[in-house]
CSV table of N, CA and C in Angstrom, one decimal:
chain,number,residue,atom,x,y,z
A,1,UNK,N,-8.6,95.9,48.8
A,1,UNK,CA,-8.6,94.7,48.1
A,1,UNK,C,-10.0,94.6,47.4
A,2,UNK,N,-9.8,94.3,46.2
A,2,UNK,CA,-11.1,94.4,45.5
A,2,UNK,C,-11.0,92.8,45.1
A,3,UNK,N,-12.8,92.4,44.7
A,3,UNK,CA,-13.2,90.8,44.5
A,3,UNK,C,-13.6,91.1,43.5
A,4,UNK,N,-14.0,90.4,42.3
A,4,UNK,CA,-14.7,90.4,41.0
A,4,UNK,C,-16.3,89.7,41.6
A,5,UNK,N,-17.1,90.1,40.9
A,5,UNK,CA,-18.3,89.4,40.8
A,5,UNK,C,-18.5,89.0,39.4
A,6,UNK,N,-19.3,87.7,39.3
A,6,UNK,CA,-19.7,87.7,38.1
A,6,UNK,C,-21.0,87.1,37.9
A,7,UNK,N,-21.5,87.3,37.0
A,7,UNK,CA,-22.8,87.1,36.6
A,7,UNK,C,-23.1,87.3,35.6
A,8,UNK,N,-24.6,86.6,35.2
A,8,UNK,CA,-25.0,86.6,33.8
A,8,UNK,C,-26.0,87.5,33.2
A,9,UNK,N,-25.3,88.0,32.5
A,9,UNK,CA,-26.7,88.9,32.1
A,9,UNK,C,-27.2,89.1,30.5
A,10,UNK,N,-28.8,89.0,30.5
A,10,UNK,CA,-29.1,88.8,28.9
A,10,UNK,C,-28.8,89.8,27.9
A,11,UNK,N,-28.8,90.3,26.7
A,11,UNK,CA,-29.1,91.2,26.3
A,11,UNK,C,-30.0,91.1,25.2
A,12,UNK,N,-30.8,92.0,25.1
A,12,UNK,CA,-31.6,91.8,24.8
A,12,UNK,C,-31.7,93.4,23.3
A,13,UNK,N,-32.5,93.1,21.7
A,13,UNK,CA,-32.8,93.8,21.1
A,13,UNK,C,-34.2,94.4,21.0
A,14,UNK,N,-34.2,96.2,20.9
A,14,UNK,CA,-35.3,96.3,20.8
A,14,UNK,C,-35.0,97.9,19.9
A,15,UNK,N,-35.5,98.2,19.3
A,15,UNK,CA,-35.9,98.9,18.2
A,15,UNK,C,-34.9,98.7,17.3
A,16,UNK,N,-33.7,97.8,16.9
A,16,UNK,CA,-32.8,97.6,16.1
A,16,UNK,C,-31.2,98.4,17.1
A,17,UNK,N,-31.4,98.0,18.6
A,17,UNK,CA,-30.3,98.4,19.5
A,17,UNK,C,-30.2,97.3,20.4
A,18,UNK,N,-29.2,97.0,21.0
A,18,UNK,CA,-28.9,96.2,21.8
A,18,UNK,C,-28.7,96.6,23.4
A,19,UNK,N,-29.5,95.9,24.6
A,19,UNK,CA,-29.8,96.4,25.4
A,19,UNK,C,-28.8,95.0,26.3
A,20,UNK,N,-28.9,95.3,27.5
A,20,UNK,CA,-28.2,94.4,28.7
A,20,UNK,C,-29.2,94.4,29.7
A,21,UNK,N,-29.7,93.4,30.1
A,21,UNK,CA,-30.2,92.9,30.6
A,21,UNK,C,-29.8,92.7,32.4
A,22,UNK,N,-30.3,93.4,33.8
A,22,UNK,CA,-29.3,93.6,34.5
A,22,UNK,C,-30.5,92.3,35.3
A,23,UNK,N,-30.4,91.6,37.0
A,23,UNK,CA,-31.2,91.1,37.0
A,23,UNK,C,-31.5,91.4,38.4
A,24,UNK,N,-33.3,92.3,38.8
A,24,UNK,CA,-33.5,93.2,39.2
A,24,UNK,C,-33.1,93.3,40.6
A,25,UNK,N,-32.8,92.0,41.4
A,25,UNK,CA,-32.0,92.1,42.6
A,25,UNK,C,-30.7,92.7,42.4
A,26,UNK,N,-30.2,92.7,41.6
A,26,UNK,CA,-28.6,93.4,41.5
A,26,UNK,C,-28.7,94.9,41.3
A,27,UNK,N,-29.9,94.9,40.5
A,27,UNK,CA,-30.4,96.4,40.6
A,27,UNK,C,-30.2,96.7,41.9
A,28,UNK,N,-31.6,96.5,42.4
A,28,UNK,CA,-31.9,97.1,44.0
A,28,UNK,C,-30.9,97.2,44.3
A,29,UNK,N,-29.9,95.8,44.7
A,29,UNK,CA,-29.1,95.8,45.9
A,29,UNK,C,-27.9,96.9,45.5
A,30,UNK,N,-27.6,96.8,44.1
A,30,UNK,CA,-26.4,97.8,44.0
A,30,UNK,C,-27.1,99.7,44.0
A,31,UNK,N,-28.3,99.7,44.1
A,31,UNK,CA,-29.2,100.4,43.8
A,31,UNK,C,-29.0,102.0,42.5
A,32,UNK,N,-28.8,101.2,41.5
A,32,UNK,CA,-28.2,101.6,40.1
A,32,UNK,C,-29.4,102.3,39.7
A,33,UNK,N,-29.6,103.3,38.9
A,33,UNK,CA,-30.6,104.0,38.5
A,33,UNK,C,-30.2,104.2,37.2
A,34,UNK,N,-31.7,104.8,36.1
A,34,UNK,CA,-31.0,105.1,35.3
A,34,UNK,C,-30.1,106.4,34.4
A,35,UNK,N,-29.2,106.0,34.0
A,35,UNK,CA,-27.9,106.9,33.4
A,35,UNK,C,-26.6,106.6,34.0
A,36,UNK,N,-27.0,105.5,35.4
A,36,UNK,CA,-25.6,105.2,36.0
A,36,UNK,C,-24.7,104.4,34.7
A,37,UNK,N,-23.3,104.2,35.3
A,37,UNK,CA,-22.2,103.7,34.5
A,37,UNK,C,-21.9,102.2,34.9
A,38,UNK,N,-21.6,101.8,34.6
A,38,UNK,CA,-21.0,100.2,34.9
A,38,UNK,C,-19.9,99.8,33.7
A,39,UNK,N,-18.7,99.1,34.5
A,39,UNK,CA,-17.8,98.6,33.9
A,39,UNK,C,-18.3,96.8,33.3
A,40,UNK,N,-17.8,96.5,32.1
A,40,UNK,CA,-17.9,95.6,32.0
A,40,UNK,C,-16.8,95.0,31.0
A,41,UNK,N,-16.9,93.4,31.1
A,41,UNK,CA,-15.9,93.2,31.1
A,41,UNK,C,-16.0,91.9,29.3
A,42,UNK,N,-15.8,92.3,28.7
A,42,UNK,CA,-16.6,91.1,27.9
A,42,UNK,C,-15.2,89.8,27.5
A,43,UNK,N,-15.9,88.6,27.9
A,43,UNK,CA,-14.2,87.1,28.1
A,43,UNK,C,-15.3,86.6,27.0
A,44,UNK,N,-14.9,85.4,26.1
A,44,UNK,CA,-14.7,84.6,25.4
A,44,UNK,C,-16.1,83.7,26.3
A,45,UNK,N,-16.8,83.5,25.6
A,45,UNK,CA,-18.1,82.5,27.3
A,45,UNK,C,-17.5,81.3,26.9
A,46,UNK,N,-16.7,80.6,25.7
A,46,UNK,CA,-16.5,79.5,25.6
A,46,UNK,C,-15.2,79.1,27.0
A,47,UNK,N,-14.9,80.2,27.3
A,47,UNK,CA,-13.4,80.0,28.5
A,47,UNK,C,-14.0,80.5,29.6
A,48,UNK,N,-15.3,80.9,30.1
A,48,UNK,CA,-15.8,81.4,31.4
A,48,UNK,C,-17.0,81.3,31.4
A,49,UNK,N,-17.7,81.5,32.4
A,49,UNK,CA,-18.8,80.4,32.7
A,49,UNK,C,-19.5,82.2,33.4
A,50,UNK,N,-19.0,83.0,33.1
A,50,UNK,CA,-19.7,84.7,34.0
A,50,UNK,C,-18.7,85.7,33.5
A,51,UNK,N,-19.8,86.7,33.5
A,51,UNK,CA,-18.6,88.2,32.9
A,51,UNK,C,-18.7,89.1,34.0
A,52,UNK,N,-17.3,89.3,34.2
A,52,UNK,CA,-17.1,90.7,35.5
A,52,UNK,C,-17.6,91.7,35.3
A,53,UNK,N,-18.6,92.5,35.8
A,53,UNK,CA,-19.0,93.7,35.2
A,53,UNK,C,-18.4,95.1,36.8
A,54,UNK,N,-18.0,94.3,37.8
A,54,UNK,CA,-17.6,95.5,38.5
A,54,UNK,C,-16.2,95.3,38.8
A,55,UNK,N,-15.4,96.2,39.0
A,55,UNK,CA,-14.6,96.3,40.2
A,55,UNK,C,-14.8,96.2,41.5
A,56,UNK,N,-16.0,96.9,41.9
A,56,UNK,CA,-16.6,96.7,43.4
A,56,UNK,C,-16.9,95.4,44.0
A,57,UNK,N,-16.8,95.2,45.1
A,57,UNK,CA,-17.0,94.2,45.4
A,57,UNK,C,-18.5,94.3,46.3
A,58,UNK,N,-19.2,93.4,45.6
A,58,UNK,CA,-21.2,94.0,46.0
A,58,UNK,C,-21.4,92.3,46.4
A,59,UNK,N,-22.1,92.5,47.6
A,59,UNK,CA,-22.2,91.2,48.3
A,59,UNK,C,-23.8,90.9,47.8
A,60,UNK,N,-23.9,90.3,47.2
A,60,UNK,CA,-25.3,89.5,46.5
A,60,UNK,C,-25.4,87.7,47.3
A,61,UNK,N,-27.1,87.7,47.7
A,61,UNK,CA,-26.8,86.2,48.1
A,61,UNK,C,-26.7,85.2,47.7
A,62,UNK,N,-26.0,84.5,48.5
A,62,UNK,CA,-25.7,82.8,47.6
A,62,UNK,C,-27.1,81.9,47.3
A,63,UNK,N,-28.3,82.5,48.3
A,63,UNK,CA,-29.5,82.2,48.5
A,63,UNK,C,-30.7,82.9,47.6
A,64,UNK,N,-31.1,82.1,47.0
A,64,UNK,CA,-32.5,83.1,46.5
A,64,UNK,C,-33.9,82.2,46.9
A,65,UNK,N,-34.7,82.5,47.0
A,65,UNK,CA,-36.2,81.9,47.4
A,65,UNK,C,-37.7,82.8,46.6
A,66,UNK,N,-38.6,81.8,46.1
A,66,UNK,CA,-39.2,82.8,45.4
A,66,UNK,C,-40.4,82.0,45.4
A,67,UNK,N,-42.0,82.5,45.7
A,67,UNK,CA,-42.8,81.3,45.7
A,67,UNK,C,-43.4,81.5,44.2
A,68,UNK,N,-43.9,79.6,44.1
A,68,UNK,CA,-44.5,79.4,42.9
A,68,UNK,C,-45.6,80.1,42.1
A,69,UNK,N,-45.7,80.2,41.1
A,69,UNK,CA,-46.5,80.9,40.3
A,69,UNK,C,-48.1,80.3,40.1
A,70,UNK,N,-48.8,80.3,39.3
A,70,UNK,CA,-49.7,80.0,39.3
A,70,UNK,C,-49.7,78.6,37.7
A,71,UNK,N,-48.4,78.7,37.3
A,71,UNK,CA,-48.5,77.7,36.3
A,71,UNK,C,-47.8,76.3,37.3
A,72,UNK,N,-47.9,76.2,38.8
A,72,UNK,CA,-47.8,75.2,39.7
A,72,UNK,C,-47.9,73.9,39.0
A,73,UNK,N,-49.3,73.7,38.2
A,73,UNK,CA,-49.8,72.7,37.7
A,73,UNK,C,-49.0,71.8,36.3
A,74,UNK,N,-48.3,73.0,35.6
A,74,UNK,CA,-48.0,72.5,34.5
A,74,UNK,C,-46.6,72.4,34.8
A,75,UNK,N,-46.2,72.2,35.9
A,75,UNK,CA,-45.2,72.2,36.4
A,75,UNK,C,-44.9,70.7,36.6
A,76,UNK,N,-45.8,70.5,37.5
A,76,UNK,CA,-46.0,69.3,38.5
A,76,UNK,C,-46.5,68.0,37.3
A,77,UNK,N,-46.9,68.1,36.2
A,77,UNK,CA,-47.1,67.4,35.1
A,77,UNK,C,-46.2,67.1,34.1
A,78,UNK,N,-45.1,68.1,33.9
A,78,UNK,CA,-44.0,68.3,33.4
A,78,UNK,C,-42.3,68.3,33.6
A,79,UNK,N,-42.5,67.7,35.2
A,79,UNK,CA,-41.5,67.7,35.8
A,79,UNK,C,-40.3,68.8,35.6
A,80,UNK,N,-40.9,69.9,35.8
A,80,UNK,CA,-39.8,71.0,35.2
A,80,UNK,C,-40.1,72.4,36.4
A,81,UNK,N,-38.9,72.6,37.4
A,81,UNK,CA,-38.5,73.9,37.8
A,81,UNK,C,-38.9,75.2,36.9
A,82,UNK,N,-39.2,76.4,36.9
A,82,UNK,CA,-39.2,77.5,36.2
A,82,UNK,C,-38.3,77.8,37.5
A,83,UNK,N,-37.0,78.8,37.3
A,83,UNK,CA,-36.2,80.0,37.7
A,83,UNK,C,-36.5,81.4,36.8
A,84,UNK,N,-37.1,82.4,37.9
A,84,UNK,CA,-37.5,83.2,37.0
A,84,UNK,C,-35.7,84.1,37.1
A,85,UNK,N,-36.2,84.4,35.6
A,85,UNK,CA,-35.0,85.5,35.1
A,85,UNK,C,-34.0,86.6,36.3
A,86,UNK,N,-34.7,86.8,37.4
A,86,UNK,CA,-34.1,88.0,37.5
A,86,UNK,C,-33.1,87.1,39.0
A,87,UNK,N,-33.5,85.5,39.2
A,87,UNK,CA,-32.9,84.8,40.0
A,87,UNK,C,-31.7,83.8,39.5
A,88,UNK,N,-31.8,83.9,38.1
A,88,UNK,CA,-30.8,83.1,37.3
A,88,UNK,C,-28.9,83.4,37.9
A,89,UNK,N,-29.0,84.6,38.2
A,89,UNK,CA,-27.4,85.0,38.3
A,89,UNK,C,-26.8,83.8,39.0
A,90,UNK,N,-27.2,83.2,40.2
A,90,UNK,CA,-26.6,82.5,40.8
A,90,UNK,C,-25.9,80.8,40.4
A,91,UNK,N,-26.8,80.6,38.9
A,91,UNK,CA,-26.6,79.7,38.5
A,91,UNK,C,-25.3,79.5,37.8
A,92,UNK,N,-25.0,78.6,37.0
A,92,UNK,CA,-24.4,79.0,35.5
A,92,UNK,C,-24.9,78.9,35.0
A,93,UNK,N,-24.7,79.7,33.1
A,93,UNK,CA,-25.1,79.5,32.4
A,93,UNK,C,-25.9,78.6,31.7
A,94,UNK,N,-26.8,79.0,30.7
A,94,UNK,CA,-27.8,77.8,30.5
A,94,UNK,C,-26.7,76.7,29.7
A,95,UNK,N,-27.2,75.5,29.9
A,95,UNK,CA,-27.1,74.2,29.7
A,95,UNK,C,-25.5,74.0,29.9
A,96,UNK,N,-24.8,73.8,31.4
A,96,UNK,CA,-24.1,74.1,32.0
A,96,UNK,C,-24.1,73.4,33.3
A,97,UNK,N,-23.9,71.9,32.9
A,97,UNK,CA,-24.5,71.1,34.5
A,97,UNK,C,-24.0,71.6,35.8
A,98,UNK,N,-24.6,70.9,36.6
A,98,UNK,CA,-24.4,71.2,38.1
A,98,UNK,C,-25.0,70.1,39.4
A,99,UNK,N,-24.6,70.1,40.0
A,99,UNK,CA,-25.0,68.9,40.8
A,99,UNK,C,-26.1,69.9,41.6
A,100,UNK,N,-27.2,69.6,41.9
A,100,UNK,CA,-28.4,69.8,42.6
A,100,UNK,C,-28.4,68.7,43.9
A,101,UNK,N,-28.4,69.5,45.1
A,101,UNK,CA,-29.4,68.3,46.2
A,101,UNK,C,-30.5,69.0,46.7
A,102,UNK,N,-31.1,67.7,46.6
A,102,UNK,CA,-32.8,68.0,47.0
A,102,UNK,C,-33.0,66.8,48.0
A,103,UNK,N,-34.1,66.6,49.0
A,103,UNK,CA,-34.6,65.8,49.7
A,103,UNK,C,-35.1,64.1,48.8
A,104,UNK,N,-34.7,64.1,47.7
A,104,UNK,CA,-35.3,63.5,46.4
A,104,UNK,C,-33.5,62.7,45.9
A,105,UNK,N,-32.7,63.1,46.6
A,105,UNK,CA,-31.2,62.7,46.4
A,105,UNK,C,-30.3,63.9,45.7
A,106,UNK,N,-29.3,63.4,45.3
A,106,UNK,CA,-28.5,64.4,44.2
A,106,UNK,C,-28.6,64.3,42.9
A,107,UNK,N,-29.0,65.1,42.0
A,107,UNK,CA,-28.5,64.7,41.0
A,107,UNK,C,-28.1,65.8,39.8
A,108,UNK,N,-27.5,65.5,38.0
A,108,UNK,CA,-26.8,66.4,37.7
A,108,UNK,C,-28.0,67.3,36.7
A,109,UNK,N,-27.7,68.0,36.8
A,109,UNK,CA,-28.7,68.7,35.6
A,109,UNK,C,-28.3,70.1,35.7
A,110,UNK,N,-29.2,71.4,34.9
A,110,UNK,CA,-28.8,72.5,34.4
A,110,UNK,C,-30.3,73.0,34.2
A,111,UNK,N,-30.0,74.5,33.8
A,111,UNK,CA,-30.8,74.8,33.5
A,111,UNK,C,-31.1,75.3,31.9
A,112,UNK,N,-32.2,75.2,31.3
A,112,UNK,CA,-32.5,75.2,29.9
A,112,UNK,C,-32.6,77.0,29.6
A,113,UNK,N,-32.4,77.3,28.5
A,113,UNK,CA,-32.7,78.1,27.8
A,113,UNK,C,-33.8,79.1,28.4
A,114,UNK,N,-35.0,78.6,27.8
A,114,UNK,CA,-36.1,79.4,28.6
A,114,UNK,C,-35.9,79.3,30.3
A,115,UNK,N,-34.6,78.9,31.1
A,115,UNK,CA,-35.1,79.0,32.4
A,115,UNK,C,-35.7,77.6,33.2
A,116,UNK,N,-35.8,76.8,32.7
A,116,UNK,CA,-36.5,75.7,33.5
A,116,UNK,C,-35.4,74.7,33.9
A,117,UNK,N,-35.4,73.6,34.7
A,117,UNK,CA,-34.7,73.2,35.5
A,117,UNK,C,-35.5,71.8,35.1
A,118,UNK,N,-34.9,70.9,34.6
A,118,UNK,CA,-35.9,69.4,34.0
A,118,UNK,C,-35.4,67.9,34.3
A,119,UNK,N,-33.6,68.5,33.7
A,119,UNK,CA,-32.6,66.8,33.6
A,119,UNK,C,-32.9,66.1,35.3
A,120,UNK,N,-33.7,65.3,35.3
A,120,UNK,CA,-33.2,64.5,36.9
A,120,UNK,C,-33.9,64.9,37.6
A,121,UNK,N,-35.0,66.0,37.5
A,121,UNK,CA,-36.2,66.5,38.2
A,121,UNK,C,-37.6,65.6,38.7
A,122,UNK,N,-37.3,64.3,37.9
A,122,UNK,CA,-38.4,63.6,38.3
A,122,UNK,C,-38.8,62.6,39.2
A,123,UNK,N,-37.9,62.7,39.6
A,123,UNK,CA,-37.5,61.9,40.8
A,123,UNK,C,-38.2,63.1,41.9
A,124,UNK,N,-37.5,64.2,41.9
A,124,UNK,CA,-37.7,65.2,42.9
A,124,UNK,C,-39.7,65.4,43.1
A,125,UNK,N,-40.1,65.6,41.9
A,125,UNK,CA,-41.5,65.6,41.7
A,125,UNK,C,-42.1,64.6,42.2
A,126,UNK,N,-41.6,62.9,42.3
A,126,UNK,CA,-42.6,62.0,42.5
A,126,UNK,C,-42.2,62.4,44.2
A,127,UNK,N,-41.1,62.5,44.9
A,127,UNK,CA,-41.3,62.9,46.1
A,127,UNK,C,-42.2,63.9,46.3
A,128,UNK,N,-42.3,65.0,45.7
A,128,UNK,CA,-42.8,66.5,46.5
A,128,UNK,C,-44.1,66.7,45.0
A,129,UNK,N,-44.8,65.9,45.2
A,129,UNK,CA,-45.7,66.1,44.1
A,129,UNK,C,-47.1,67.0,44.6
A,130,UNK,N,-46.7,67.7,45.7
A,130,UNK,CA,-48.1,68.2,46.3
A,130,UNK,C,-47.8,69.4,46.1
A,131,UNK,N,-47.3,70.2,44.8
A,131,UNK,CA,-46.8,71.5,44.4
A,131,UNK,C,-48.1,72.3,44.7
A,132,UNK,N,-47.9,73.4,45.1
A,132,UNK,CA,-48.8,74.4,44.7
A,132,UNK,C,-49.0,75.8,44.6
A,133,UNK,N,-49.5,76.9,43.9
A,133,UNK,CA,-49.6,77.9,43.8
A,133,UNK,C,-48.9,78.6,45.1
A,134,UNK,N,-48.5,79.2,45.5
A,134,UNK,CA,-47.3,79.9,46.6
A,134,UNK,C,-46.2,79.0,47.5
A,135,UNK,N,-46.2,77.7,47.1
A,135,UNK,CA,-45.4,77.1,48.2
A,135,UNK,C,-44.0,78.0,47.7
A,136,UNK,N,-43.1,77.4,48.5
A,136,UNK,CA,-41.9,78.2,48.7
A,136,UNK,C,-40.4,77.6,47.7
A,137,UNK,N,-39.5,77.8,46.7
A,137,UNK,CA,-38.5,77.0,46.4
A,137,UNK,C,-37.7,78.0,46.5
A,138,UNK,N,-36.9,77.2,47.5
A,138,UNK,CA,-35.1,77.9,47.8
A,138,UNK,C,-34.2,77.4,47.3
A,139,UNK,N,-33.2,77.9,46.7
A,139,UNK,CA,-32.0,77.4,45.9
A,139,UNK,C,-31.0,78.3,46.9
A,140,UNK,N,-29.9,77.4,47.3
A,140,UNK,CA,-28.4,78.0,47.8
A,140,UNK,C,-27.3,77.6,47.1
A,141,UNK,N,-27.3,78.6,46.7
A,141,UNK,CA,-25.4,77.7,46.0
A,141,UNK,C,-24.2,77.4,47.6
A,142,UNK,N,-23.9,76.6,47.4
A,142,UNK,CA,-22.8,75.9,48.8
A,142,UNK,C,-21.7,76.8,48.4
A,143,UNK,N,-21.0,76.4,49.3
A,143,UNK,CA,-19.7,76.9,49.7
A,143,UNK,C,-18.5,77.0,48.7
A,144,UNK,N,-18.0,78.3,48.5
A,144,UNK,CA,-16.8,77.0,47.4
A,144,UNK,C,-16.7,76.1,46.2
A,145,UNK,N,-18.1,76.2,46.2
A,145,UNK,CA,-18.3,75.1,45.0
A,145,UNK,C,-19.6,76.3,43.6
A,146,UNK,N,-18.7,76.5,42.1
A,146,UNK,CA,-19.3,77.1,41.3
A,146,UNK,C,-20.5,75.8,40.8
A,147,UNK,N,-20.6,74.6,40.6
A,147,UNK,CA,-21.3,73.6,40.6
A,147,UNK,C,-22.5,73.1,41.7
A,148,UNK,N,-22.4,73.5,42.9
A,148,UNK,CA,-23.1,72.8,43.8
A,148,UNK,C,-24.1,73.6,43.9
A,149,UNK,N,-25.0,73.1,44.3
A,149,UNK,CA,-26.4,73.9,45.0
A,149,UNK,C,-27.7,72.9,45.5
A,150,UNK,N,-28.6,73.6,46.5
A,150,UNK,CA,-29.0,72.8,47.4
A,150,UNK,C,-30.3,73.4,47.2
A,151,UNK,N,-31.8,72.8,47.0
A,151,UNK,CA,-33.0,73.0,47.1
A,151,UNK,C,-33.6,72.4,47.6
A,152,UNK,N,-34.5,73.5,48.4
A,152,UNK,CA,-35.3,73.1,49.6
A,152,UNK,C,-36.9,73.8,49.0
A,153,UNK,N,-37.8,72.6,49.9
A,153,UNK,CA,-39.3,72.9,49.2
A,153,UNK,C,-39.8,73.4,50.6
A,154,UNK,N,-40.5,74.9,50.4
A,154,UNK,CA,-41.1,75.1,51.9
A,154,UNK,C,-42.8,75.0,51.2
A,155,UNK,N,-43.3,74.2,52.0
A,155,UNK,CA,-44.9,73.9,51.7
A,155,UNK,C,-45.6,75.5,52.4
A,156,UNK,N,-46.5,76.2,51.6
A,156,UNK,CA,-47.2,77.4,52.3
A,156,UNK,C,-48.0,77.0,53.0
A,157,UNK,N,-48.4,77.8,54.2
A,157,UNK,CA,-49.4,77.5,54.9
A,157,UNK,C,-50.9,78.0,54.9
């Protein structure tokens, strides 16, 4: 019995070629080198929200966690998440709502283009405004649900 995975992935031009963009956990975990092959599957993005690229079925987590960067500050002034690129898969696509719970309530938003996470975020900020350079942010997508996901703030010690 085979499962589909799907996920997002960029592609990207560079010398006048088009490259695919893989995102580096799926690397590792599928532990793909290069010259390997991969199937992929290309659907209409207006009718699907992720493109199947295996037949295999590769268990990736519903969980990612990653601590903050050192632009903490311009964060916490701008009420805006960064998700870096290579943690995006779990989302949907950009500008693509989704219900978020945070300790700050629920609310609907997405993620932008460059990556950032903003609609409804400010609320979350005036709770957890003591951001800083390594604290911890975990995103789980729930159960069942291609919409839901739950963020949790771990303070570093």
């Amino acid at each position: 019995c085979s499962s589909d995975l799907f996920i997002r992935v960029q592609i990207q031009k560079h010398k006048g070629k088009h490259y695919i963009k893989l995102p580096k956990t799926l690397v590792k975990d599928s532990k793909l080198s290069d010259g390997d092959e991969i199937e992929i599957s290309i659907r209409n993005p207006k009718l699907t929200s992720q493109t199947n690229l295996w037949e295999k079925d590769y268990e990736i987590s519903p969980t990612i966690e990653y601590a903050l960067s050192s632009e903490t500050m311009t964060m916490n002034m701008r009420s805006k998440v960064y998700v870096p690129i290579e943690y995006r898969y779990i989302f949907p696509p950009s500008l693509t709502d989704f219900i978020l719970e945070t300790n700050a309530g629920n609310f609907q938003t997405h993620i932008n283009h460059e990556g950032y996470i903003t609609k409804g975020m400010k609320s979350w900020f005036i709770v957890n405004q003591s951001l800083e350079e390594n604290d911890i942010l975990c995103f789980e997508k729930l159960d069942g649900s291609q919409k839901r996901y739950k963020l949790l703030f771990i303070k570093s010690k």
